[in-house]
mmCIF file with all atom_site columns, C-alpha atoms in Angstrom:
data_model
loop_
_atom_site.group_PDB
_atom_site.id
_atom_site.type_symbol
_atom_site.label_atom_id
_atom_site.label_alt_id
_atom_site.label_comp_id
_atom_site.label_asym_id
_atom_site.label_entity_id
_atom_site.label_seq_id
_atom_site.pdbx_PDB_ins_code
_atom_site.Cartn_x
_atom_site.Cartn_y
_atom_site.Cartn_z
_atom_site.occupancy
_atom_site.B_iso_or_equiv
_atom_site.pdbx_formal_charge
_atom_site.auth_seq_id
_atom_site.auth_comp_id
_atom_site.auth_asym_id
_atom_site.auth_atom_id
_atom_site.pdbx_PDB_model_num
ATOM 1   C CA . MET A 1 1   ? -55.460 147.982 -101.719 1.00 45.00 ? 143 MET A CA 1
ATOM 2   C CA . ALA A 1 2   ? -57.098 144.767 -100.578 1.00 44.00 ? 144 ALA A CA 1
ATOM 3   C CA . ASN A 1 3   ? -60.703 143.861 -101.254 1.00 42.00 ? 145 ASN A CA 1
ATOM 4   C CA . ILE A 1 4   ? -63.329 144.107 -98.544  1.00 42.00 ? 146 ILE A CA 1
ATOM 5   C CA . SER A 1 5   ? -64.705 140.854 -97.227  1.00 39.00 ? 147 SER A CA 1
ATOM 6   C CA . PRO A 1 6   ? -68.009 140.072 -98.990  1.00 36.00 ? 148 PRO A CA 1
ATOM 7   C CA . VAL A 1 7   ? -69.519 138.965 -95.683  1.00 32.00 ? 149 VAL A CA 1
ATOM 8   C CA . LYS A 1 8   ? -69.535 142.577 -94.502  1.00 39.00 ? 150 LYS A CA 1
ATOM 9   C CA . ASN A 1 9   ? -71.202 144.130 -97.549  1.00 42.00 ? 151 ASN A CA 1
ATOM 10  C CA . TYR A 1 10  ? -74.811 143.129 -98.189  1.00 41.00 ? 152 TYR A CA 1
ATOM 11  C CA . LEU A 1 11  ? -74.979 145.409 -101.217 1.00 50.00 ? 153 LEU A CA 1
ATOM 12  C CA . ALA A 1 12  ? -72.211 143.428 -102.879 1.00 46.00 ? 154 ALA A CA 1
ATOM 13  C CA . VAL A 1 13  ? -74.144 140.170 -102.611 1.00 43.00 ? 155 VAL A CA 1
ATOM 14  C CA . PRO A 1 14  ? -76.242 139.710 -105.792 1.00 45.00 ? 156 PRO A CA 1
ATOM 15  C CA . GLU A 1 15  ? -79.008 137.913 -103.871 1.00 49.00 ? 157 GLU A CA 1
ATOM 16  C CA . ALA A 1 16  ? -79.533 141.028 -101.704 1.00 49.00 ? 158 ALA A CA 1
ATOM 17  C CA . LYS A 1 17  ? -81.707 142.554 -104.438 1.00 49.00 ? 159 LYS A CA 1
ATOM 18  C CA . GLU A 1 18  ? -84.088 139.623 -104.137 1.00 52.00 ? 160 GLU A CA 1
ATOM 19  C CA . ILE A 1 19  ? -84.365 139.843 -100.363 1.00 57.00 ? 161 ILE A CA 1
ATOM 20  C CA . ASN A 1 20  ? -87.215 142.052 -99.190  1.00 72.00 ? 162 ASN A CA 1
ATOM 21  C CA . LYS A 1 21  ? -85.045 143.271 -96.330  1.00 85.00 ? 163 LYS A CA 1
ATOM 22  C CA . LYS A 1 22  ? -84.147 146.885 -95.724  1.00 91.00 ? 164 LYS A CA 1
ATOM 23  C CA . ILE A 1 23  ? -80.629 147.880 -94.826  1.00 92.00 ? 165 ILE A CA 1
ATOM 24  C CA . GLU A 1 24  ? -79.215 151.033 -93.303  1.00 96.00 ? 166 GLU A CA 1
ATOM 25  C CA . VAL A 1 25  ? -76.907 153.172 -95.383  1.00 97.00 ? 167 VAL A CA 1
ATOM 26  C CA . SER A 1 26  ? -74.600 155.876 -94.077  1.00 97.00 ? 168 SER A CA 1
ATOM 27  C CA . SER A 1 27  ? -74.957 158.817 -96.459  1.00 98.00 ? 169 SER A CA 1
ATOM 28  C CA . PHE A 1 28  ? -72.549 161.637 -97.241  1.00 98.00 ? 170 PHE A CA 1
ATOM 29  C CA . TYR A 1 29  ? -71.864 164.301 -99.815  1.00 97.00 ? 171 TYR A CA 1
ATOM 30  C CA . ILE A 1 30  ? -69.043 164.548 -102.287 1.00 94.00 ? 172 ILE A CA 1
ATOM 31  C CA . GLY A 1 31  ? -69.621 167.803 -104.087 1.00 91.00 ? 173 GLY A CA 1
ATOM 32  C CA . LYS A 1 32  ? -73.332 168.197 -104.765 1.00 91.00 ? 174 LYS A CA 1
ATOM 33  C CA . TYR A 1 33  ? -73.883 164.441 -104.980 1.00 93.00 ? 175 TYR A CA 1
ATOM 34  C CA . LEU A 1 34  ? -75.298 162.260 -102.195 1.00 96.00 ? 176 LEU A CA 1
ATOM 35  C CA . PHE A 1 35  ? -73.572 158.905 -101.766 1.00 97.00 ? 177 PHE A CA 1
ATOM 36  C CA . GLY A 1 36  ? -73.978 156.041 -99.366  1.00 97.00 ? 178 GLY A CA 1
ATOM 37  C CA . ILE A 1 37  ? -72.393 152.840 -98.120  1.00 96.00 ? 179 ILE A CA 1
ATOM 38  C CA . ASP A 1 38  ? -73.789 150.018 -96.016  1.00 94.00 ? 180 ASP A CA 1
ATOM 39  C CA . ILE A 1 39  ? -73.576 151.174 -92.414  1.00 95.00 ? 181 ILE A CA 1
ATOM 40  C CA . LEU A 1 40  ? -72.190 147.769 -91.426  1.00 93.00 ? 182 LEU A CA 1
ATOM 41  C CA . LEU A 1 41  ? -68.986 148.728 -93.249  1.00 94.00 ? 183 LEU A CA 1
ATOM 42  C CA . VAL A 1 42  ? -68.503 151.923 -91.224  1.00 95.00 ? 184 VAL A CA 1
ATOM 43  C CA . GLN A 1 43  ? -66.189 151.599 -88.231  1.00 95.00 ? 185 GLN A CA 1
ATOM 44  C CA . GLU A 1 44  ? -66.420 155.279 -87.316  1.00 96.00 ? 186 GLU A CA 1
ATOM 45  C CA . ILE A 1 45  ? -66.649 158.780 -88.759  1.00 96.00 ? 187 ILE A CA 1
ATOM 46  C CA . ASN A 1 46  ? -64.026 161.345 -87.851  1.00 95.00 ? 188 ASN A CA 1
ATOM 47  C CA . PRO A 1 47  ? -63.471 165.022 -88.521  1.00 93.00 ? 189 PRO A CA 1
ATOM 48  C CA . TYR A 1 48  ? -60.727 165.843 -90.968  1.00 88.00 ? 190 TYR A CA 1
ATOM 49  C CA . MET A 1 49  ? -57.309 165.274 -89.422  1.00 89.00 ? 191 MET A CA 1
ATOM 50  C CA . GLU A 1 50  ? -53.946 166.397 -90.683  1.00 88.00 ? 192 GLU A CA 1
ATOM 51  C CA . LEU A 1 51  ? -52.531 163.840 -93.082  1.00 92.00 ? 193 LEU A CA 1
ATOM 52  C CA . THR A 1 52  ? -48.977 162.796 -93.736  1.00 95.00 ? 194 THR A CA 1
ATOM 53  C CA . PRO A 1 53  ? -48.323 162.662 -97.492  1.00 93.00 ? 195 PRO A CA 1
ATOM 54  C CA . VAL A 1 54  ? -47.019 159.385 -98.885  1.00 94.00 ? 196 VAL A CA 1
ATOM 55  C CA . PRO A 1 55  ? -44.300 159.894 -101.519 1.00 93.00 ? 197 PRO A CA 1
ATOM 56  C CA . HIS A 1 56  ? -45.011 158.151 -104.834 1.00 94.00 ? 198 HIS A CA 1
ATOM 57  C CA . ALA A 1 57  ? -48.471 157.031 -103.665 1.00 94.00 ? 199 ALA A CA 1
ATOM 58  C CA . PRO A 1 58  ? -51.222 156.537 -106.258 1.00 93.00 ? 200 PRO A CA 1
ATOM 59  C CA . PHE A 1 59  ? -53.187 159.649 -107.254 1.00 89.00 ? 201 PHE A CA 1
ATOM 60  C CA . HIS A 1 60  ? -56.158 158.853 -105.021 1.00 93.00 ? 202 HIS A CA 1
ATOM 61  C CA . ILE A 1 61  ? -54.209 158.348 -101.767 1.00 95.00 ? 203 ILE A CA 1
ATOM 62  C CA . ARG A 1 62  ? -54.420 161.662 -99.935  1.00 94.00 ? 204 ARG A CA 1
ATOM 63  C CA . GLY A 1 63  ? -52.062 160.484 -97.188  1.00 95.00 ? 205 GLY A CA 1
ATOM 64  C CA . VAL A 1 64  ? -52.025 158.548 -93.945  1.00 96.00 ? 206 VAL A CA 1
ATOM 65  C CA . MET A 1 65  ? -53.096 159.458 -90.440  1.00 95.00 ? 207 MET A CA 1
ATOM 66  C CA . ASN A 1 66  ? -52.519 158.046 -86.995  1.00 95.00 ? 208 ASN A CA 1
ATOM 67  C CA . LEU A 1 67  ? -55.850 157.180 -85.402  1.00 94.00 ? 209 LEU A CA 1
ATOM 68  C CA . ARG A 1 68  ? -55.238 156.096 -81.794  1.00 92.00 ? 210 ARG A CA 1
ATOM 69  C CA . GLY A 1 69  ? -52.088 154.225 -82.818  1.00 92.00 ? 211 GLY A CA 1
ATOM 70  C CA . GLN A 1 70  ? -53.633 152.693 -85.950  1.00 92.00 ? 212 GLN A CA 1
ATOM 71  C CA . ILE A 1 71  ? -52.196 153.877 -89.277  1.00 93.00 ? 213 ILE A CA 1
ATOM 72  C CA . VAL A 1 72  ? -55.077 154.714 -91.614  1.00 96.00 ? 214 VAL A CA 1
ATOM 73  C CA . THR A 1 73  ? -54.660 155.193 -95.371  1.00 95.00 ? 215 THR A CA 1
ATOM 74  C CA . VAL A 1 74  ? -56.941 158.000 -96.542  1.00 96.00 ? 216 VAL A CA 1
ATOM 75  C CA . ILE A 1 75  ? -58.509 157.820 -99.998  1.00 96.00 ? 217 ILE A CA 1
ATOM 76  C CA . ASP A 1 76  ? -59.666 161.070 -101.584 1.00 95.00 ? 218 ASP A CA 1
ATOM 77  C CA . MET A 1 77  ? -63.096 160.135 -102.950 1.00 96.00 ? 219 MET A CA 1
ATOM 78  C CA . ARG A 1 78  ? -63.133 163.213 -105.214 1.00 94.00 ? 220 ARG A CA 1
ATOM 79  C CA . GLU A 1 79  ? -60.060 161.826 -106.971 1.00 93.00 ? 221 GLU A CA 1
ATOM 80  C CA . VAL A 1 80  ? -61.523 158.316 -107.228 1.00 94.00 ? 222 VAL A CA 1
ATOM 81  C CA . LEU A 1 81  ? -64.754 159.636 -108.765 1.00 92.00 ? 223 LEU A CA 1
ATOM 82  C CA . SER A 1 82  ? -62.911 162.075 -111.083 1.00 89.00 ? 224 SER A CA 1
ATOM 83  C CA . LEU A 1 83  ? -64.592 165.098 -109.491 1.00 90.00 ? 225 LEU A CA 1
ATOM 84  C CA . GLU A 1 84  ? -63.084 168.569 -109.185 1.00 89.00 ? 226 GLU A CA 1
ATOM 85  C CA . LYS A 1 85  ? -60.355 168.817 -106.572 1.00 86.00 ? 227 LYS A CA 1
ATOM 86  C CA . ILE A 1 86  ? -60.922 171.356 -103.788 1.00 87.00 ? 228 ILE A CA 1
ATOM 87  C CA . ASP A 1 87  ? -58.992 172.605 -100.777 1.00 86.00 ? 229 ASP A CA 1
ATOM 88  C CA . LEU A 1 88  ? -59.646 170.649 -97.619  1.00 86.00 ? 230 LEU A CA 1
ATOM 89  C CA . THR A 1 89  ? -61.425 172.300 -94.694  1.00 86.00 ? 231 THR A CA 1
ATOM 90  C CA . HIS A 1 90  ? -62.425 171.221 -91.217  1.00 85.00 ? 232 HIS A CA 1
ATOM 91  C CA . ASP A 1 91  ? -65.878 170.429 -92.636  1.00 88.00 ? 233 ASP A CA 1
ATOM 92  C CA . HIS A 1 92  ? -64.468 167.376 -94.431  1.00 95.00 ? 234 HIS A CA 1
ATOM 93  C CA . ARG A 1 93  ? -64.887 163.974 -92.804  1.00 96.00 ? 235 ARG A CA 1
ATOM 94  C CA . ASN A 1 94  ? -63.147 160.603 -92.874  1.00 97.00 ? 236 ASN A CA 1
ATOM 95  C CA . ILE A 1 95  ? -65.397 157.566 -92.978  1.00 97.00 ? 237 ILE A CA 1
ATOM 96  C CA . ILE A 1 96  ? -63.317 154.759 -91.543  1.00 97.00 ? 238 ILE A CA 1
ATOM 97  C CA . ILE A 1 97  ? -63.941 151.299 -92.970  1.00 96.00 ? 239 ILE A CA 1
ATOM 98  C CA . GLU A 1 98  ? -62.065 148.041 -92.561  1.00 90.00 ? 240 GLU A CA 1
ATOM 99  C CA . SER A 1 99  ? -60.555 146.301 -95.543  1.00 86.00 ? 241 SER A CA 1
ATOM 100 C CA . GLU A 1 100 ? -59.052 142.903 -94.773  1.00 82.00 ? 242 GLU A CA 1
ATOM 101 C CA . GLY A 1 101 ? -57.680 143.878 -91.399  1.00 85.00 ? 243 GLY A CA 1
ATOM 102 C CA . GLU A 1 102 ? -56.587 147.384 -92.391  1.00 89.00 ? 244 GLU A CA 1
ATOM 103 C CA . TRP A 1 103 ? -58.432 150.588 -91.639  1.00 93.00 ? 245 TRP A CA 1
ATOM 104 C CA . VAL A 1 104 ? -59.044 152.858 -94.591  1.00 96.00 ? 246 VAL A CA 1
ATOM 105 C CA . GLY A 1 105 ? -60.426 156.392 -94.500  1.00 97.00 ? 247 GLY A CA 1
ATOM 106 C CA . LEU A 1 106 ? -62.767 157.641 -97.219  1.00 97.00 ? 248 LEU A CA 1
ATOM 107 C CA . LEU A 1 107 ? -62.348 161.418 -97.395  1.00 97.00 ? 249 LEU A CA 1
ATOM 108 C CA . VAL A 1 108 ? -65.742 163.023 -98.093  1.00 97.00 ? 250 VAL A CA 1
ATOM 109 C CA . ASP A 1 109 ? -67.040 166.595 -98.073  1.00 96.00 ? 251 ASP A CA 1
ATOM 110 C CA . SER A 1 110 ? -69.710 166.205 -95.386  1.00 96.00 ? 252 SER A CA 1
ATOM 111 C CA . ILE A 1 111 ? -71.840 163.650 -93.603  1.00 96.00 ? 253 ILE A CA 1
ATOM 112 C CA . SER A 1 112 ? -75.594 163.352 -94.022  1.00 96.00 ? 254 SER A CA 1
ATOM 113 C CA . ASP A 1 113 ? -78.043 160.893 -92.425  1.00 95.00 ? 255 ASP A CA 1
ATOM 114 C CA . VAL A 1 114 ? -78.451 157.186 -91.986  1.00 96.00 ? 256 VAL A CA 1
ATOM 115 C CA . VAL A 1 115 ? -81.029 156.115 -94.566  1.00 96.00 ? 257 VAL A CA 1
ATOM 116 C CA . GLU A 1 116 ? -82.968 152.867 -94.666  1.00 95.00 ? 258 GLU A CA 1
ATOM 117 C CA . ILE A 1 117 ? -83.229 151.407 -98.168  1.00 95.00 ? 259 ILE A CA 1
ATOM 118 C CA . ASN A 1 118 ? -84.476 148.249 -99.816  1.00 93.00 ? 260 ASN A CA 1
ATOM 119 C CA . PRO A 1 119 ? -81.737 147.004 -102.203 1.00 90.00 ? 261 PRO A CA 1
ATOM 120 C CA . LYS A 1 120 ? -84.483 145.515 -104.364 1.00 90.00 ? 262 LYS A CA 1
ATOM 121 C CA . PHE A 1 121 ? -85.230 149.041 -105.601 1.00 92.00 ? 263 PHE A CA 1
ATOM 122 C CA . LEU A 1 122 ? -81.682 149.976 -106.628 1.00 93.00 ? 264 LEU A CA 1
ATOM 123 C CA . GLU A 1 123 ? -81.507 151.205 -110.206 1.00 94.00 ? 265 GLU A CA 1
ATOM 124 C CA . PRO A 1 124 ? -78.502 151.262 -112.545 1.00 92.00 ? 266 PRO A CA 1
ATOM 125 C CA . PRO A 1 125 ? -76.288 154.324 -112.128 1.00 87.00 ? 267 PRO A CA 1
ATOM 126 C CA . PRO A 1 126 ? -76.907 157.203 -114.539 1.00 82.00 ? 268 PRO A CA 1
ATOM 127 C CA . ARG A 1 127 ? -74.169 158.746 -116.634 1.00 82.00 ? 269 ARG A CA 1
ATOM 128 C CA . VAL A 1 128 ? -72.964 161.824 -114.779 1.00 77.00 ? 270 VAL A CA 1
ATOM 129 C CA . ARG A 1 129 ? -70.783 164.247 -116.689 1.00 79.00 ? 271 ARG A CA 1
ATOM 130 C CA . GLY A 1 130 ? -67.258 164.211 -115.328 1.00 78.00 ? 272 GLY A CA 1
ATOM 131 C CA . MET A 1 131 ? -67.836 161.375 -112.820 1.00 84.00 ? 273 MET A CA 1
ATOM 132 C CA . ASP A 1 132 ? -66.427 157.871 -113.033 1.00 85.00 ? 274 ASP A CA 1
ATOM 133 C CA . VAL A 1 133 ? -69.597 155.804 -112.493 1.00 85.00 ? 275 VAL A CA 1
ATOM 134 C CA . ARG A 1 134 ? -67.885 152.421 -112.346 1.00 89.00 ? 276 ARG A CA 1
ATOM 135 C CA . PHE A 1 135 ? -67.642 153.041 -108.592 1.00 92.00 ? 277 PHE A CA 1
ATOM 136 C CA . ILE A 1 136 ? -71.410 153.331 -108.210 1.00 93.00 ? 278 ILE A CA 1
ATOM 137 C CA . LYS A 1 137 ? -73.291 150.125 -107.401 1.00 92.00 ? 279 LYS A CA 1
ATOM 138 C CA . GLY A 1 138 ? -76.700 151.632 -108.014 1.00 93.00 ? 280 GLY A CA 1
ATOM 139 C CA . VAL A 1 139 ? -79.005 154.555 -107.359 1.00 95.00 ? 281 VAL A CA 1
ATOM 140 C CA . TYR A 1 140 ? -81.830 154.714 -104.861 1.00 96.00 ? 282 TYR A CA 1
ATOM 141 C CA . LYS A 1 141 ? -84.561 157.320 -105.239 1.00 95.00 ? 283 LYS A CA 1
ATOM 142 C CA . LEU A 1 142 ? -85.249 159.289 -102.073 1.00 94.00 ? 284 LEU A CA 1
ATOM 143 C CA . GLN A 1 143 ? -88.053 161.844 -101.759 1.00 92.00 ? 285 GLN A CA 1
ATOM 144 C CA . LYS A 1 144 ? -85.937 164.855 -102.706 1.00 92.00 ? 286 LYS A CA 1
ATOM 145 C CA . GLU A 1 145 ? -82.750 163.480 -104.263 1.00 94.00 ? 287 GLU A CA 1
ATOM 146 C CA . LEU A 1 146 ? -80.893 160.466 -105.559 1.00 94.00 ? 288 LEU A CA 1
ATOM 147 C CA . LEU A 1 147 ? -78.690 158.395 -103.290 1.00 97.00 ? 289 LEU A CA 1
ATOM 148 C CA . MET A 1 148 ? -75.778 156.806 -105.153 1.00 95.00 ? 290 MET A CA 1
ATOM 149 C CA . ILE A 1 149 ? -74.542 153.635 -103.481 1.00 96.00 ? 291 ILE A CA 1
ATOM 150 C CA . LEU A 1 150 ? -70.765 153.306 -103.668 1.00 95.00 ? 292 LEU A CA 1
ATOM 151 C CA . ASP A 1 151 ? -69.303 150.018 -104.794 1.00 93.00 ? 293 ASP A CA 1
ATOM 152 C CA . ILE A 1 152 ? -66.645 149.698 -102.126 1.00 92.00 ? 294 ILE A CA 1
ATOM 153 C CA . TYR A 1 153 ? -65.158 146.644 -103.871 1.00 88.00 ? 295 TYR A CA 1
ATOM 154 C CA . GLU A 1 154 ? -64.347 148.794 -106.905 1.00 91.00 ? 296 GLU A CA 1
ATOM 155 C CA . VAL A 1 155 ? -63.018 151.659 -104.779 1.00 92.00 ? 297 VAL A CA 1
ATOM 156 C CA . MET A 1 156 ? -60.612 149.290 -103.004 1.00 90.00 ? 298 MET A CA 1
ATOM 157 C CA . LYS A 1 157 ? -59.332 147.948 -106.348 1.00 88.00 ? 299 LYS A CA 1
ATOM 158 C CA . VAL A 1 158 ? -58.040 151.360 -107.462 1.00 81.00 ? 300 VAL A CA 1
#
């Protein structure tokens, strides 16, 4: 999988923590955990669509789908994060991002809100039992829960 262009991901730019500028983050759930990615990375969000399995694909590739003539590789974020596998339902969503000219779907359990955060207040990710935290850029404290910011660069390297 190709890396995402750094121009499109403010959270990947080290200087972003020093800028007193808020950014919008699209948030979603994977299991009981709230995650987010920079909204500028999101092309669209779609309901779960039937996927075509890809023989001999890596463990995290759930399959491919045809989205208006565009072939989209779908990554199962539960697999990437080493979380318990569950059966897919129509509640699941695909967050479509672009990675070097290709569309990629991030399969998540459900969508939440768009949240405005200041990257200056990101904290290091905590150790979470059973979760691979190398894919978490940082944690942002909301009023009622923690928002874990995904490191899309690391996800695309898998």
